[in-house]
mmCIF file of C-alpha atoms in Angstrom:
data_model
loop_
_atom_site.group_PDB
_atom_site.id
_atom_site.type_symbol
_atom_site.label_atom_id
_atom_site.label_comp_id
_atom_site.label_asym_id
_atom_site.label_seq_id
_atom_site.Cartn_x
_atom_site.Cartn_y
_atom_site.Cartn_z
ATOM 1 C CA UNK U 1 -11.065 13.607 -23.326
ATOM 2 C CA UNK U 2 -9.349 14.668 -20.195
ATOM 3 C CA UNK U 3 -6.067 12.914 -19.539
ATOM 4 C CA UNK U 4 -7.214 11.302 -16.245
ATOM 5 C CA UNK U 5 -10.366 9.896 -18.000
ATOM 6 C CA UNK U 6 -8.370 8.700 -20.907
ATOM 7 C CA UNK U 7 -5.948 6.799 -18.619
ATOM 8 C CA UNK U 8 -8.907 5.369 -16.656
ATOM 9 C CA UNK U 9 -10.733 4.217 -19.710
ATOM 10 C CA UNK U 10 -7.671 2.538 -21.254
ATOM 11 C CA UNK U 11 -6.758 0.855 -17.956
ATOM 12 C CA UNK U 12 -10.241 -0.537 -17.550
ATOM 13 C CA UNK U 13 -9.828 -2.146 -21.001
ATOM 14 C CA UNK U 14 -6.514 -3.638 -19.935
ATOM 15 C CA UNK U 15 -8.028 -4.998 -16.690
ATOM 16 C CA UNK U 16 -10.965 -6.458 -18.550
ATOM 17 C CA UNK U 17 -8.535 -8.296 -20.874
ATOM 18 C CA UNK U 18 -6.379 -9.546 -17.990
ATOM 19 C CA UNK U 19 -9.441 -10.909 -16.110
ATOM 20 C CA UNK U 20 -10.468 -13.040 -19.034
ATOM 21 C CA UNK U 21 -6.988 -14.098 -20.157
ATOM 22 C CA UNK U 22 -5.087 -14.412 -16.841
ATOM 23 C CA UNK U 23 -4.662 -18.180 -17.335
ATOM 24 C CA UNK U 24 -3.112 -17.801 -20.762
ATOM 25 C CA UNK U 25 0.051 -16.286 -22.074
ATOM 26 C CA UNK U 26 -0.549 -12.528 -21.813
ATOM 27 C CA UNK U 27 -0.074 -10.746 -25.122
ATOM 28 C CA UNK U 28 2.025 -7.639 -24.781
ATOM 29 C CA UNK U 29 0.988 -6.499 -28.249
ATOM 30 C CA UNK U 30 -2.640 -6.713 -27.175
ATOM 31 C CA UNK U 31 -1.991 -4.753 -23.984
ATOM 32 C CA UNK U 32 -0.208 -2.041 -25.947
ATOM 33 C CA UNK U 33 -3.127 -1.873 -28.378
ATOM 34 C CA UNK U 34 -5.799 -1.657 -25.700
ATOM 35 C CA UNK U 35 -3.870 0.933 -23.644
ATOM 36 C CA UNK U 36 -2.258 3.039 -26.471
ATOM 37 C CA UNK U 37 0.939 2.946 -24.321
ATOM 38 C CA UNK U 38 4.196 1.171 -24.842
ATOM 39 C CA UNK U 39 4.436 -1.756 -22.480
ATOM 40 C CA UNK U 40 7.069 0.021 -20.375
ATOM 41 C CA UNK U 41 4.813 3.090 -19.940
ATOM 42 C CA UNK U 42 1.755 0.925 -19.418
ATOM 43 C CA UNK U 43 3.524 -0.773 -16.525
ATOM 44 C CA UNK U 44 4.254 2.617 -14.903
ATOM 45 C CA UNK U 45 0.717 3.863 -15.319
ATOM 46 C CA UNK U 46 -0.873 0.652 -14.153
ATOM 47 C CA UNK U 47 1.373 0.583 -11.041
ATOM 48 C CA UNK U 48 0.553 4.196 -10.232
ATOM 49 C CA UNK U 49 -3.239 3.720 -10.667
ATOM 50 C CA UNK U 50 -3.692 0.203 -9.059
ATOM 51 C CA UNK U 51 -0.754 0.196 -6.695
ATOM 52 C CA UNK U 52 0.415 -3.118 -7.991
ATOM 53 C CA UNK U 53 2.322 -4.318 -11.018
ATOM 54 C CA UNK U 54 0.647 -6.011 -13.977
ATOM 55 C CA UNK U 55 2.538 -9.231 -13.028
ATOM 56 C CA UNK U 56 1.403 -9.092 -9.424
ATOM 57 C CA UNK U 57 -2.181 -8.470 -10.605
ATOM 58 C CA UNK U 58 -2.157 -11.491 -12.915
ATOM 59 C CA UNK U 59 -0.677 -13.682 -10.197
ATOM 60 C CA UNK U 60 -3.393 -12.542 -7.761
ATOM 61 C CA UNK U 61 -6.065 -13.302 -10.399
ATOM 62 C CA UNK U 62 -4.568 -16.837 -10.747
ATOM 63 C CA UNK U 63 -4.351 -17.715 -7.027
ATOM 64 C CA UNK U 64 -7.708 -16.082 -6.089
ATOM 65 C CA UNK U 65 -9.518 -17.872 -8.902
ATOM 66 C CA UNK U 66 -7.839 -21.047 -7.806
ATOM 67 C CA UNK U 67 -9.137 -20.368 -4.245
ATOM 68 C CA UNK U 68 -12.600 -20.231 -5.674
ATOM 69 C CA UNK U 69 -12.185 -23.548 -7.421
ATOM 70 C CA UNK U 70 -10.841 -25.087 -4.211
ATOM 71 C CA UNK U 71 -13.842 -23.688 -2.362
ATOM 72 C CA UNK U 72 -16.554 -24.700 -4.790
ATOM 73 C CA UNK U 73 -15.344 -27.948 -6.355
ATOM 74 C CA UNK U 74 -13.605 -31.212 -5.465
ATOM 75 C CA UNK U 75 -11.213 -30.906 -8.416
ATOM 76 C CA UNK U 76 -7.695 -32.255 -7.999
ATOM 77 C CA UNK U 77 -5.102 -29.571 -7.142
ATOM 78 C CA UNK U 78 -3.032 -30.623 -10.181
ATOM 79 C CA UNK U 79 -6.024 -29.832 -12.542
ATOM 80 C CA UNK U 80 -6.659 -26.579 -10.665
ATOM 81 C CA UNK U 81 -3.056 -25.489 -11.243
ATOM 82 C CA UNK U 82 -3.400 -26.180 -14.909
ATOM 83 C CA UNK U 83 -6.739 -24.407 -15.132
ATOM 84 C CA UNK U 84 -5.563 -21.120 -13.715
ATOM 85 C CA UNK U 85 -2.382 -21.178 -15.876
ATOM 86 C CA UNK U 86 0.443 -22.879 -14.038
ATOM 87 C CA UNK U 87 2.660 -25.414 -15.786
ATOM 88 C CA UNK U 88 3.154 -27.494 -12.622
ATOM 89 C CA UNK U 89 1.820 -27.970 -9.102
ATOM 90 C CA UNK U 90 5.064 -26.788 -7.466
ATOM 91 C CA UNK U 91 4.962 -23.346 -9.008
ATOM 92 C CA UNK U 92 1.262 -23.125 -8.292
ATOM 93 C CA UNK U 93 1.629 -24.159 -4.636
ATOM 94 C CA UNK U 94 4.472 -21.694 -4.073
ATOM 95 C CA UNK U 95 2.519 -18.748 -5.442
ATOM 96 C CA UNK U 96 -0.574 -19.819 -3.553
ATOM 97 C CA UNK U 97 1.184 -20.082 -0.235
ATOM 98 C CA UNK U 98 2.918 -16.710 -0.814
ATOM 99 C CA UNK U 99 -0.490 -15.051 -1.248
ATOM 100 C CA UNK U 100 -2.571 -16.891 1.353
ATOM 101 C CA UNK U 101 0.013 -18.083 3.820
ATOM 102 C CA UNK U 102 -0.944 -21.714 3.523
ATOM 103 C CA UNK U 103 -0.796 -24.418 0.951
ATOM 104 C CA UNK U 104 -3.761 -25.164 -1.441
ATOM 105 C CA UNK U 105 -4.530 -28.457 0.369
ATOM 106 C CA UNK U 106 -4.539 -26.751 3.743
ATOM 107 C CA UNK U 107 -6.746 -23.988 2.387
ATOM 108 C CA UNK U 108 -9.280 -26.599 1.204
ATOM 109 C CA UNK U 109 -9.203 -28.320 4.582
ATOM 110 C CA UNK U 110 -9.620 -24.971 6.320
ATOM 111 C CA UNK U 111 -12.587 -24.093 4.121
ATOM 112 C CA UNK U 112 -14.286 -27.347 4.839
ATOM 113 C CA UNK U 113 -13.823 -26.931 8.581
ATOM 114 C CA UNK U 114 -15.198 -23.334 8.442
ATOM 115 C CA UNK U 115 -18.300 -24.312 6.337
ATOM 116 C CA UNK U 116 -18.881 -27.420 8.465
ATOM 117 C CA UNK U 117 -18.842 -25.206 11.586
ATOM 118 C CA UNK U 118 -21.309 -22.744 9.989
ATOM 119 C CA UNK U 119 -23.538 -25.697 9.054
ATOM 120 C CA UNK U 120 -23.472 -27.004 12.490
ATOM 121 C CA UNK U 121 -24.424 -23.614 14.036
ATOM 122 C CA UNK U 122 -27.362 -23.265 11.639
ATOM 123 C CA UNK U 123 -28.539 -26.917 11.674
ATOM 124 C CA UNK U 124 -31.838 -25.960 13.345
ATOM 125 C CA UNK U 125 -32.563 -23.418 10.611
ATOM 126 C CA UNK U 126 -34.533 -24.304 7.525
ATOM 127 C CA UNK U 127 -32.389 -25.107 4.380
ATOM 128 C CA UNK U 128 -31.745 -22.344 2.003
ATOM 129 C CA UNK U 129 -32.794 -22.834 -1.622
ATOM 130 C CA UNK U 130 -32.344 -20.955 -4.845
ATOM 131 C CA UNK U 131 -35.386 -19.142 -6.147
ATOM 132 C CA UNK U 132 -34.812 -20.424 -9.689
ATOM 133 C CA UNK U 133 -32.323 -21.738 -12.129
ATOM 134 C CA UNK U 134 -32.131 -19.645 -15.294
ATOM 135 C CA UNK U 135 -30.122 -19.200 -18.455
ATOM 136 C CA UNK U 136 -29.198 -15.531 -18.796
ATOM 137 C CA UNK U 137 -28.932 -14.640 -22.435
ATOM 138 C CA UNK U 138 -26.133 -12.575 -23.955
ATOM 139 C CA UNK U 139 -26.312 -8.886 -23.042
ATOM 140 C CA UNK U 140 -24.562 -5.864 -24.394
ATOM 141 C CA UNK U 141 -23.702 -3.393 -21.639
ATOM 142 C CA UNK U 142 -22.214 -0.038 -20.891
ATOM 143 C CA UNK U 143 -19.985 -0.353 -17.875
ATOM 144 C CA UNK U 144 -17.573 1.361 -15.551
ATOM 145 C CA UNK U 145 -15.240 -0.378 -13.080
ATOM 146 C CA UNK U 146 -14.830 0.289 -9.401
ATOM 147 C CA UNK U 147 -11.869 -0.839 -7.296
ATOM 148 C CA UNK U 148 -12.113 -0.629 -3.577
ATOM 149 C CA UNK U 149 -14.258 -1.671 -0.645
ATOM 150 C CA UNK U 150 -17.528 -3.203 -1.944
ATOM 151 C CA UNK U 151 -19.370 -2.161 1.232
ATOM 152 C CA UNK U 152 -18.292 1.536 1.206
ATOM 153 C CA UNK U 153 -20.293 4.504 0.119
ATOM 154 C CA UNK U 154 -17.705 5.041 -2.688
ATOM 155 C CA UNK U 155 -19.536 2.452 -4.783
ATOM 156 C CA UNK U 156 -22.764 4.549 -4.426
ATOM 157 C CA UNK U 157 -20.865 7.563 -5.829
ATOM 158 C CA UNK U 158 -19.581 5.530 -8.710
ATOM 159 C CA UNK U 159 -23.104 4.520 -9.642
ATOM 160 C CA UNK U 160 -24.418 8.120 -9.270
ATOM 161 C CA UNK U 161 -21.836 9.447 -11.695
ATOM 162 C CA UNK U 162 -22.214 6.512 -14.053
ATOM 163 C CA UNK U 163 -26.042 7.108 -14.243
ATOM 164 C CA UNK U 164 -25.435 10.807 -15.033
ATOM 165 C CA UNK U 165 -23.046 9.968 -17.865
ATOM 166 C CA UNK U 166 -25.294 7.223 -19.262
ATOM 167 C CA UNK U 167 -28.281 9.641 -19.343
ATOM 168 C CA UNK U 168 -26.113 12.070 -21.411
ATOM 169 C CA UNK U 169 -25.571 9.229 -23.934
ATOM 170 C CA UNK U 170 -29.332 8.761 -24.325
ATOM 171 C CA UNK U 171 -29.676 5.664 -22.127
ATOM 172 C CA UNK U 172 -33.094 5.426 -20.457
ATOM 173 C CA UNK U 173 -31.710 4.721 -17.027
ATOM 174 C CA UNK U 174 -35.069 4.481 -15.331
ATOM 175 C CA UNK U 175 -36.183 1.564 -17.412
ATOM 176 C CA UNK U 176 -33.031 -0.244 -18.502
ATOM 177 C CA UNK U 177 -31.639 -3.261 -16.598
ATOM 178 C CA UNK U 178 -28.892 -2.422 -14.184
ATOM 179 C CA UNK U 179 -26.511 -4.888 -12.512
ATOM 180 C CA UNK U 180 -23.190 -5.287 -10.971
ATOM 181 C CA UNK U 181 -20.456 -7.855 -11.750
ATOM 182 C CA UNK U 182 -18.697 -9.051 -8.595
ATOM 183 C CA UNK U 183 -15.231 -10.042 -9.807
ATOM 184 C CA UNK U 184 -13.714 -10.678 -6.315
ATOM 185 C CA UNK U 185 -15.243 -12.100 -3.190
ATOM 186 C CA UNK U 186 -14.772 -10.646 0.337
ATOM 187 C CA UNK U 187 -13.908 -13.994 1.863
ATOM 188 C CA UNK U 188 -11.053 -14.441 -0.622
ATOM 189 C CA UNK U 189 -9.856 -10.965 -1.722
ATOM 190 C CA UNK U 190 -8.264 -8.242 0.356
ATOM 191 C CA UNK U 191 -10.835 -5.618 1.496
ATOM 192 C CA UNK U 192 -9.569 -2.845 -0.671
ATOM 193 C CA UNK U 193 -8.873 -4.961 -3.758
ATOM 194 C CA UNK U 194 -12.424 -5.769 -4.910
ATOM 195 C CA UNK U 195 -13.193 -5.166 -8.599
ATOM 196 C CA UNK U 196 -16.738 -4.451 -9.452
ATOM 197 C CA UNK U 197 -18.328 -3.449 -12.807
ATOM 198 C CA UNK U 198 -21.445 -1.260 -12.779
ATOM 199 C CA UNK U 199 -23.415 -2.171 -15.857
ATOM 200 C CA UNK U 200 -26.391 -0.853 -17.851
ATOM 201 C CA UNK U 201 -27.889 -2.972 -20.645
ATOM 202 C CA UNK U 202 -27.789 -1.013 -23.933
ATOM 203 C CA UNK U 203 -28.848 -3.683 -26.463
ATOM 204 C CA UNK U 204 -30.573 -1.000 -28.617
ATOM 205 C CA UNK U 205 -28.375 2.046 -27.917
ATOM 206 C CA UNK U 206 -25.422 2.990 -30.140
ATOM 207 C CA UNK U 207 -22.470 4.288 -28.258
ATOM 208 C CA UNK U 208 -20.060 6.274 -30.486
ATOM 209 C CA UNK U 209 -18.164 8.097 -27.760
ATOM 210 C CA UNK U 210 -14.868 6.199 -27.276
ATOM 211 C CA UNK U 211 -14.647 7.396 -23.715
ATOM 212 C CA UNK U 212 -17.236 4.834 -22.627
ATOM 213 C CA UNK U 213 -16.686 1.081 -22.169
ATOM 214 C CA UNK U 214 -18.994 -1.443 -23.832
ATOM 215 C CA UNK U 215 -18.788 -5.229 -23.713
ATOM 216 C CA UNK U 216 -20.765 -8.344 -24.259
ATOM 217 C CA UNK U 217 -21.862 -10.510 -21.213
ATOM 218 C CA UNK U 218 -22.001 -14.023 -22.653
ATOM 219 C CA UNK U 219 -24.867 -16.490 -22.096
ATOM 220 C CA UNK U 220 -24.586 -18.354 -18.829
ATOM 221 C CA UNK U 221 -26.571 -20.584 -16.412
ATOM 222 C CA UNK U 222 -27.234 -19.224 -12.972
ATOM 223 C CA UNK U 223 -28.826 -20.126 -9.633
ATOM 224 C CA UNK U 224 -30.821 -17.022 -8.559
ATOM 225 C CA UNK U 225 -31.361 -15.778 -4.959
ATOM 226 C CA UNK U 226 -33.269 -12.759 -3.745
ATOM 227 C CA UNK U 227 -32.007 -10.243 -1.223
ATOM 228 C CA UNK U 228 -34.640 -7.884 0.241
ATOM 229 C CA UNK U 229 -33.736 -4.657 1.979
ATOM 230 C CA UNK U 230 -30.640 -2.485 2.235
ATOM 231 C CA UNK U 231 -27.417 -3.302 0.386
ATOM 232 C CA UNK U 232 -25.615 -2.994 3.802
ATOM 233 C CA UNK U 233 -27.117 -6.388 4.777
ATOM 234 C CA UNK U 234 -26.590 -8.220 1.518
ATOM 235 C CA UNK U 235 -23.650 -10.019 3.127
ATOM 236 C CA UNK U 236 -26.201 -11.936 5.271
ATOM 237 C CA UNK U 237 -27.750 -13.346 2.101
ATOM 238 C CA UNK U 238 -24.302 -14.407 0.765
ATOM 239 C CA UNK U 239 -23.599 -16.027 4.096
ATOM 240 C CA UNK U 240 -26.705 -18.139 3.734
ATOM 241 C CA UNK U 241 -25.723 -19.114 0.099
ATOM 242 C CA UNK U 242 -22.316 -20.235 1.290
ATOM 243 C CA UNK U 243 -23.058 -21.778 4.580
ATOM 244 C CA UNK U 244 -26.285 -23.601 3.650
ATOM 245 C CA UNK U 245 -27.156 -23.789 -0.001
ATOM 246 C CA UNK U 246 -23.602 -24.543 -1.208
ATOM 247 C CA UNK U 247 -23.356 -27.861 0.698
ATOM 248 C CA UNK U 248 -26.877 -29.118 0.029
ATOM 249 C CA UNK U 249 -27.156 -28.359 -3.687
ATOM 250 C CA UNK U 250 -26.337 -30.733 -6.513
ATOM 251 C CA UNK U 251 -25.184 -27.832 -8.671
ATOM 252 C CA UNK U 252 -21.485 -27.069 -9.182
ATOM 253 C CA UNK U 253 -20.567 -23.372 -8.850
ATOM 254 C CA UNK U 254 -18.284 -22.027 -11.627
ATOM 255 C CA UNK U 255 -15.420 -19.755 -10.707
ATOM 256 C CA UNK U 256 -16.964 -17.034 -12.831
ATOM 257 C CA UNK U 257 -18.020 -13.699 -11.343
ATOM 258 C CA UNK U 258 -21.440 -13.315 -9.546
ATOM 259 C CA UNK U 259 -24.007 -10.824 -10.836
ATOM 260 C CA UNK U 260 -26.302 -8.545 -8.796
ATOM 261 C CA UNK U 261 -29.458 -7.305 -10.582
ATOM 262 C CA UNK U 262 -31.087 -4.275 -8.910
ATOM 263 C CA UNK U 263 -34.703 -4.810 -9.664
ATOM 264 C CA UNK U 264 -35.975 -2.374 -6.961
ATOM 265 C CA UNK U 265 -33.542 0.300 -5.992
ATOM 266 C CA UNK U 266 -33.319 4.028 -4.983
ATOM 267 C CA UNK U 267 -34.242 4.976 -8.469
ATOM 268 C CA UNK U 268 -37.664 3.346 -8.439
ATOM 269 C CA UNK U 269 -38.636 3.045 -4.679
ATOM 270 C CA UNK U 270 -38.258 5.428 -1.751
ATOM 271 C CA UNK U 271 -37.621 2.982 1.158
ATOM 272 C CA UNK U 272 -34.521 0.865 1.641
ATOM 273 C CA UNK U 273 -36.573 -1.984 3.100
ATOM 274 C CA UNK U 274 -38.321 -2.292 -0.211
ATOM 275 C CA UNK U 275 -35.017 -2.768 -2.234
ATOM 276 C CA UNK U 276 -34.898 -5.995 -4.126
ATOM 277 C CA UNK U 277 -31.620 -7.471 -5.413
ATOM 278 C CA UNK U 278 -31.335 -10.647 -7.364
ATOM 279 C CA UNK U 279 -27.965 -12.435 -6.823
ATOM 280 C CA UNK U 280 -26.902 -14.677 -9.752
ATOM 281 C CA UNK U 281 -24.516 -17.451 -8.946
ATOM 282 C CA UNK U 282 -22.959 -19.059 -12.033
ATOM 283 C CA UNK U 283 -23.357 -22.851 -12.212
ATOM 284 C CA UNK U 284 -22.433 -25.610 -14.551
ATOM 285 C CA UNK U 285 -25.318 -26.031 -16.953
#
């Protein structure tokens, strides 16, 4: 395996671990095992590749996930601080304000004002409803991680290369399910800090090449919405979800990542206006 690909593969494993354990005590032993580096060298490689330290990345995960909870739920700030891994409200508020420039309580107030304004602007428009509520069963996936601007053409290039690699492994890319995991949200995260996993379901395919990342997507309940047309306009559908559906639904959104299932895409249709993307919003079951 080429050195660059080796580093990238190991770092993706580390990032995946940090995303799911950011609110716990991070195990240095586990990080060293996943990366095959000493912790000192891992810190150097991580900083060089992601342009931020492991500590800074974990803190960002904590406060940005807290921002999602503030946005989607009425939970007390003290409980949110505990949920994202802070021992007390003071430490949480200090880290939150350093990242966002305002306190958690002011952030919540600002969010409510923004959404209330959007709702008033669109009050003459029909309410926006989910297409269905569904339980997505556990899936085993081959994946690769993209870090950058979600709306850039770089993401298309990542998918193109990923598809080529998957075909070489024997994955039937034309018929297998493909979807993206949206770890960060544009209204919360910095433009160039989005993390996105391109995924192909491989329930019946054995992957023996250690170069490729495989993981299990656990069972979860979702509200499902459909976006028709180009990916460039998918932000409009998200705007409807957050400005209309969010404040009229009885469901509580979880601070887990959203999923995008590409049911009609450039691989099985020739016109962008025919593209069909199902957006899965995680909700409390």
